[in-house]
CSV table of C-alpha atoms in Angstrom, one decimal:
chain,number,residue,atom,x,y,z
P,916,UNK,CA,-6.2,181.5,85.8
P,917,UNK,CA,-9.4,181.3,87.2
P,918,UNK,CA,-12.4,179.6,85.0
P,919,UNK,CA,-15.7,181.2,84.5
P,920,UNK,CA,-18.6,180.1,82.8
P,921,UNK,CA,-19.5,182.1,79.8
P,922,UNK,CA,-22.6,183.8,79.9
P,923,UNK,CA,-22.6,183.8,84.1
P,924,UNK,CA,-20.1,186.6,84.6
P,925,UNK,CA,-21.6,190.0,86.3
P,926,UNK,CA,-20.2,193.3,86.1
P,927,UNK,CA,-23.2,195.4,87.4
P,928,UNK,CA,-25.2,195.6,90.4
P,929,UNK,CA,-28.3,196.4,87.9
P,930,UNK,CA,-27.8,193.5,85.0
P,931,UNK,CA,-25.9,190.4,83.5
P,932,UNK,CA,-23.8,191.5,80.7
P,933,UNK,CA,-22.0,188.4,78.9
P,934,UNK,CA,-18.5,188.7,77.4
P,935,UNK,CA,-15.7,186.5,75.7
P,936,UNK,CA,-13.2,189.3,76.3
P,937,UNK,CA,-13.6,192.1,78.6
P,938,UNK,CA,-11.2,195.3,78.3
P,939,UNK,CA,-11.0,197.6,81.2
P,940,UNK,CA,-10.4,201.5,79.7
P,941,UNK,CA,-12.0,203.3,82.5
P,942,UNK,CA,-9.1,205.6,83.8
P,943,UNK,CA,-9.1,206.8,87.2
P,944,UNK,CA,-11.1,209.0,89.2
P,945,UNK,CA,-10.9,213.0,88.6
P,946,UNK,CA,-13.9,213.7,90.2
P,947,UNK,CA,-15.6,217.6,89.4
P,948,UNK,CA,-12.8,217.8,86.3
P,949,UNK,CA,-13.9,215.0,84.9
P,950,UNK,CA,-17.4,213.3,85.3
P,951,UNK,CA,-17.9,210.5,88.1
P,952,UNK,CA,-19.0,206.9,86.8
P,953,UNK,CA,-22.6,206.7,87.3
P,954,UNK,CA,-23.4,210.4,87.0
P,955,UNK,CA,-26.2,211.4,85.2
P,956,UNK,CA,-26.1,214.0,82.3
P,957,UNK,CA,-28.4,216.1,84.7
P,958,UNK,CA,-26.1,215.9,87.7
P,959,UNK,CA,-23.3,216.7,85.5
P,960,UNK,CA,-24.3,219.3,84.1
P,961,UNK,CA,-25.6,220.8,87.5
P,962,UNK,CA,-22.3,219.9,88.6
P,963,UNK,CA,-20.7,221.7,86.1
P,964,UNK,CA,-22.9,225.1,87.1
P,965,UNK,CA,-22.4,225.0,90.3
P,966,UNK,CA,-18.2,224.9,90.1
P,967,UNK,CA,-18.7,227.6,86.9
P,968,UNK,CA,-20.7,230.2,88.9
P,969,UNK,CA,-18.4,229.8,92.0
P,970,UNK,CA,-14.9,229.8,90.2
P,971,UNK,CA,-15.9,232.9,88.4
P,972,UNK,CA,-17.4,234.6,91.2
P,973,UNK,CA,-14.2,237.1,92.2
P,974,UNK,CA,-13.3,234.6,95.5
P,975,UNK,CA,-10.5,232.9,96.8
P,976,UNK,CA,-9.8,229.9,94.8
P,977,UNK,CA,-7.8,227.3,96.3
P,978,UNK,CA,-6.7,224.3,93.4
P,979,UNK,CA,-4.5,221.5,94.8
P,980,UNK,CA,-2.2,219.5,92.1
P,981,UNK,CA,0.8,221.0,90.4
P,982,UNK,CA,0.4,218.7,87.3
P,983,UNK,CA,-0.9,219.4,83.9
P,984,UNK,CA,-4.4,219.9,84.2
P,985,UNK,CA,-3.7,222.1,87.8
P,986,UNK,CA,-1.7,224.4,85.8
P,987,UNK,CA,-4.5,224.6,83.6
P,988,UNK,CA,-7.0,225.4,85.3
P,989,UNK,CA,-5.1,228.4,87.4
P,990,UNK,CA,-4.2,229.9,83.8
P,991,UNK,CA,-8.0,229.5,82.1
P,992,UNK,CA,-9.4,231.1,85.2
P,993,UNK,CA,-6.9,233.6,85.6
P,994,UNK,CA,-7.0,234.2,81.7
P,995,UNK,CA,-10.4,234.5,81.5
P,996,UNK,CA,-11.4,236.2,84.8
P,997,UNK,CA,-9.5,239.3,85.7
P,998,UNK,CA,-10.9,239.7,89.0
P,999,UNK,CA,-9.8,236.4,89.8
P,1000,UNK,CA,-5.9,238.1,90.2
P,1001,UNK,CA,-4.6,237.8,93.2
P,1002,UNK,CA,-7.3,234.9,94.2
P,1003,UNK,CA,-6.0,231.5,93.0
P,1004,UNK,CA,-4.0,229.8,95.2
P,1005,UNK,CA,-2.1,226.6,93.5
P,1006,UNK,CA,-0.9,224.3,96.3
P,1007,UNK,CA,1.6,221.6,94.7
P,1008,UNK,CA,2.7,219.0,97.0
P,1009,UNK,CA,6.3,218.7,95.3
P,1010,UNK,CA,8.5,221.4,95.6
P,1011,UNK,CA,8.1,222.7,91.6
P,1012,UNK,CA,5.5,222.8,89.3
P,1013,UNK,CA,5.2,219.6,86.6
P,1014,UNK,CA,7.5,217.2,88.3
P,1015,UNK,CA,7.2,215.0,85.6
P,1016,UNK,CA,8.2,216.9,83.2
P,1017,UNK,CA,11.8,218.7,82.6
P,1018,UNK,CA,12.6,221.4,85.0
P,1019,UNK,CA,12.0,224.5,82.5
P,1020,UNK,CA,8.5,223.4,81.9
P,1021,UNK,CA,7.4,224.2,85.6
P,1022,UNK,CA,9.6,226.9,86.0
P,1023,UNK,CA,8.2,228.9,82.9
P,1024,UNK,CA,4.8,228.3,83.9
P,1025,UNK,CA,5.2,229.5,87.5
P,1026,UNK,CA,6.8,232.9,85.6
P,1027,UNK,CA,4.0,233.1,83.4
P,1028,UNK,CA,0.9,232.3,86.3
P,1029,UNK,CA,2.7,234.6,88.7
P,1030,UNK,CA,2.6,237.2,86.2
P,1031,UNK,CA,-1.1,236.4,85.5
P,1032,UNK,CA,-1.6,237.2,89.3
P,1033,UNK,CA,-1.5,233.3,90.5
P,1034,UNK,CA,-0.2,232.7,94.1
P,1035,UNK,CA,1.5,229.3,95.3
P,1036,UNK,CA,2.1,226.6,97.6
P,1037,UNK,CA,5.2,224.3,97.4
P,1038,UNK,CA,6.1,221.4,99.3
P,1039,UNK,CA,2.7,220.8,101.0
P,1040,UNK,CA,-0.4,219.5,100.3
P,1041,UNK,CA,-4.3,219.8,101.7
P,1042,UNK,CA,-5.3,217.3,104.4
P,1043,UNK,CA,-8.9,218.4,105.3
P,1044,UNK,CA,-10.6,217.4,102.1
P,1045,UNK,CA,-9.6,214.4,99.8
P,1046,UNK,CA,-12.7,215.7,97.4
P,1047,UNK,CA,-13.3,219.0,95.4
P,1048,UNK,CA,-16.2,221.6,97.7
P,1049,UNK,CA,-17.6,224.5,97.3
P,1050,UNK,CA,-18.5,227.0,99.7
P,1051,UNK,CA,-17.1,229.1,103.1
P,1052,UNK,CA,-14.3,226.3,103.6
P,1053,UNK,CA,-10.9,226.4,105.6
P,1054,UNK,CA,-8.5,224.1,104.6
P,1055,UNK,CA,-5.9,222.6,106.6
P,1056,UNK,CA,-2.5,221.6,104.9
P,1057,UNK,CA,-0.1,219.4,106.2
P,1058,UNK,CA,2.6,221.5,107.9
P,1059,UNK,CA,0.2,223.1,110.2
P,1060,UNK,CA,-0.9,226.2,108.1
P,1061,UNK,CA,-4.7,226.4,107.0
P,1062,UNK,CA,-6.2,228.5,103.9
P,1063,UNK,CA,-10.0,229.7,103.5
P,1064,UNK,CA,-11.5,230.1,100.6
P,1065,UNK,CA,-14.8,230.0,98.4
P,1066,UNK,CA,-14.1,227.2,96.4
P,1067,UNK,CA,-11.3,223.9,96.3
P,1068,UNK,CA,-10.4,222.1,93.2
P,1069,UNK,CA,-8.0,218.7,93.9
P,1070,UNK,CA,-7.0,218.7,90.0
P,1071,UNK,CA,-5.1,215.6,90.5
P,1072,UNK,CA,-6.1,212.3,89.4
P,1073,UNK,CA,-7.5,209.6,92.1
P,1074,UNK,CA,-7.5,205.7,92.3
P,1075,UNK,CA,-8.2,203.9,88.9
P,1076,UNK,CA,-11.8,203.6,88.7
P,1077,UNK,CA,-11.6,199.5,88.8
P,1078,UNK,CA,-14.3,199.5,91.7
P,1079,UNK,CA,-16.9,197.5,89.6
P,1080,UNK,CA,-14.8,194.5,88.4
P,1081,UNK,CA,-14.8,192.9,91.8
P,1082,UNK,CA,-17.9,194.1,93.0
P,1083,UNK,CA,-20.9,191.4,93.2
P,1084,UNK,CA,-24.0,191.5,91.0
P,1085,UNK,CA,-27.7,190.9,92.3
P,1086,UNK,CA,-26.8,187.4,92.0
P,1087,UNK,CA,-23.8,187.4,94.3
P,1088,UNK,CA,-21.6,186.9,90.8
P,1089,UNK,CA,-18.4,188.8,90.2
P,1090,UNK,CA,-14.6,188.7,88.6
P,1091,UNK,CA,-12.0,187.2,91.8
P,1092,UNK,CA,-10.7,190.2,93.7
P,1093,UNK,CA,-7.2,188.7,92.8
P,1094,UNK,CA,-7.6,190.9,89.2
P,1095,UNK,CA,-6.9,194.0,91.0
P,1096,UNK,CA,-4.2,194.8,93.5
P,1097,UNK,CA,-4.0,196.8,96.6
P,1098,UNK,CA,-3.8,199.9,94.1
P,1099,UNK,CA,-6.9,199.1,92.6
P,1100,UNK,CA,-5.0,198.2,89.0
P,1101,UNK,CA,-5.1,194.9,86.9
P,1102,UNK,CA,-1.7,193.3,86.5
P,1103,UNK,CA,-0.6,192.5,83.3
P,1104,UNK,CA,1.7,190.8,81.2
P,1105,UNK,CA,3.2,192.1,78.2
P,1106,UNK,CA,0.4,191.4,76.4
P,1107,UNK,CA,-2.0,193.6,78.4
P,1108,UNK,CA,-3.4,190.8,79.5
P,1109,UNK,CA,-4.3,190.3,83.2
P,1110,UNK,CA,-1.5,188.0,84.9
P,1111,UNK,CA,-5.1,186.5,87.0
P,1112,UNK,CA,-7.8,186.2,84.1
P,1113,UNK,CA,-6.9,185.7,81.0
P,1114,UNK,CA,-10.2,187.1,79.6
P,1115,UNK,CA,-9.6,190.6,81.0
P,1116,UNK,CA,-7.0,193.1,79.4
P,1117,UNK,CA,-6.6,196.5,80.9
P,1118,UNK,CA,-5.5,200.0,79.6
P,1119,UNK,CA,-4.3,203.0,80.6
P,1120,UNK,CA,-4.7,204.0,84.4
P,1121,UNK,CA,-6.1,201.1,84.9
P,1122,UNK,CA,-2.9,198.4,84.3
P,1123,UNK,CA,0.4,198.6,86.0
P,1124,UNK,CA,2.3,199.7,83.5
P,1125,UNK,CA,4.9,202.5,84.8
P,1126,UNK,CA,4.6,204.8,81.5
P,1127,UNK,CA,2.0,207.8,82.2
P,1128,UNK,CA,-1.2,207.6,80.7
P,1129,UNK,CA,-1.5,210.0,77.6
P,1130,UNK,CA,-2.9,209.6,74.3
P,1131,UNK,CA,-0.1,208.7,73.0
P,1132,UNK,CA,0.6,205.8,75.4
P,1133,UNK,CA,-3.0,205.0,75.4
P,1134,UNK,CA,-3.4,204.8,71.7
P,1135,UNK,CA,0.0,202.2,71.8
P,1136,UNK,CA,-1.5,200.1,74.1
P,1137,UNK,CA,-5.5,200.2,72.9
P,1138,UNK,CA,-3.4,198.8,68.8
P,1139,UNK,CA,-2.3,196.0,71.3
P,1140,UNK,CA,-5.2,194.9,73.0
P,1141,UNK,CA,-7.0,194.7,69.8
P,1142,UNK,CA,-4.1,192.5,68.4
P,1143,UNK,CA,-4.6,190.3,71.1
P,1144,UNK,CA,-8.0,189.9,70.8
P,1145,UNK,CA,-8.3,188.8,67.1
P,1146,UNK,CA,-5.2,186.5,67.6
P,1147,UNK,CA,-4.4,185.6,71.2
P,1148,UNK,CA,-0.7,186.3,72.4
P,1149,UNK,CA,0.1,187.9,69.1
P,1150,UNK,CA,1.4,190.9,69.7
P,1151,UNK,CA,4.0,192.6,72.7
P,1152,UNK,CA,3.8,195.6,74.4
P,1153,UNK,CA,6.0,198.0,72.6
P,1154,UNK,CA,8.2,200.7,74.1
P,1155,UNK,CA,6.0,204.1,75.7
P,1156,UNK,CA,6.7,207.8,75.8
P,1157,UNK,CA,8.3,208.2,79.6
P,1158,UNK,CA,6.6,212.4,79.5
P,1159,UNK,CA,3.7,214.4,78.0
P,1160,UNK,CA,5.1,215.8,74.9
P,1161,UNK,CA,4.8,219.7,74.8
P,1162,UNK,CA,5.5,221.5,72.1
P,1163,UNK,CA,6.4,225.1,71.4
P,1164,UNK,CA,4.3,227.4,69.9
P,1165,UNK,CA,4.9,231.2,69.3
P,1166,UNK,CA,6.9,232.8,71.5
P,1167,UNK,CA,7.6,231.0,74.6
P,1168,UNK,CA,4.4,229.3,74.4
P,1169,UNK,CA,3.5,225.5,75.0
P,1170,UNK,CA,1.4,223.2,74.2
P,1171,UNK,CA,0.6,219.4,74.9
């Protein structure tokens, strides 16, 4: 463990803030899907505008990530914008749709996006452009083969937005580097508790726990922490849910 004063630890650039226990709940990075750390209300919802008016314009649509919140997006826009049929390209660098997931998941949403007009990419993934852009763009995938179009979504999730624990304040003060590893996540014990500073415990996208990060996971390991807090060591890490739960609904009809 490493000792720090109390009262001298920095987390930001702009201020000191003083802790006894600091929980890192921060997620990862989804930039344009979700909003980035540091963005203003203003440049969010500008951000927001600018995707809305371009995604709905009746062009190509390219969205890379055959996961959950891919899927989603190709059915809302697809749903909600008929000229947008034959337009949205979903570009899935596995070779099916919701890998994580049981095989009848992705295959029934492939049926039911095809029929809505949706076009696909399997086995391949963009290598042009690690970030959403809008705009006259050609992409270039990985086998060779390129794709143009008017706007790009990458609906899959980034790095776990851990950036700011080791980076130094004005006054040059900051948490050791040793908290993260190469993956940008805290290691943890089965307490939650970083296996490096005992006064940091991480959730989420942000630890190294294998189980996905979904509410219900999340909601686990959050009842945890708090245990911990109040009485340290108190309380292990119970068993996680290894998938997002869908449930049917209706007639062939699923949700999460």
């Amino acid at each position: 463990m490493v000792p720090m004063p109390r009262f001298m630890e920095s987390l930001l650039a702009a201020r000191m803030v003083p802790f006894d226990t600091l929980v890192c709940a921060t997620g990862f990075g989804y930039p344009v899907i979700l909003e980035t750390p540091g963005q203003t209300k203003e440049e969010r919802l500008q951000e927001i505008e600018q995707y809305a008016n371009a995604l709905s314009s009746g062009n190509d649509v390219v969205i890379a990530g055959g996961g959950t919140v891919g899927v989603e997006l190709a059915g809302d826009l697809l749903e909600k914008y008929p000229n947008a049929k034959g337009r949205v390209t979903l570009i899935c660098s596995s070779e099916r749709l919701l890998m994580d997931q049981p095989p009848y998941y992705g295959v029934k949403c492939k049926q039911v996006l095809e029929d809505m007009g949706c076009k696909f990419v399997f086995s391949d993934r963009v290598t042009s452009h690690s970030d959403s852009e809008i705009g006259s763009l050609t992409l270039d995938l990985k086998s060779g083969k390129s794709l143009s179009c008017h706007a790009y979504v990458a609906a899959y999730a980034r790095s776990p937005n851990t950036d700011f624990l080791t980076k130094k304040g004005a006054d040059g003060a900051s948490l050791p580097s040793s908290v993260v590893n190469a993956q940008g996540k805290v290691e943890v014990n089965e307490y939650l508790q970083s296996t490096d500073y005992d006064k940091l415990y991480a959730l989420g996208a942000t630890n190294t726990l294998t189980e996905p990060s979904i509410f219900m996971n999340i909601d686990g390991q959050a009842k945890t922490v708090a245990k911990n807090i109040i009485s340290a060591k108190s309380t292990k890490k119970g068993p996680g849910v290894d998938h997002a739960v869908y449930q049917l609904v209706g007639h062939e009809t699923f949700a999460t």
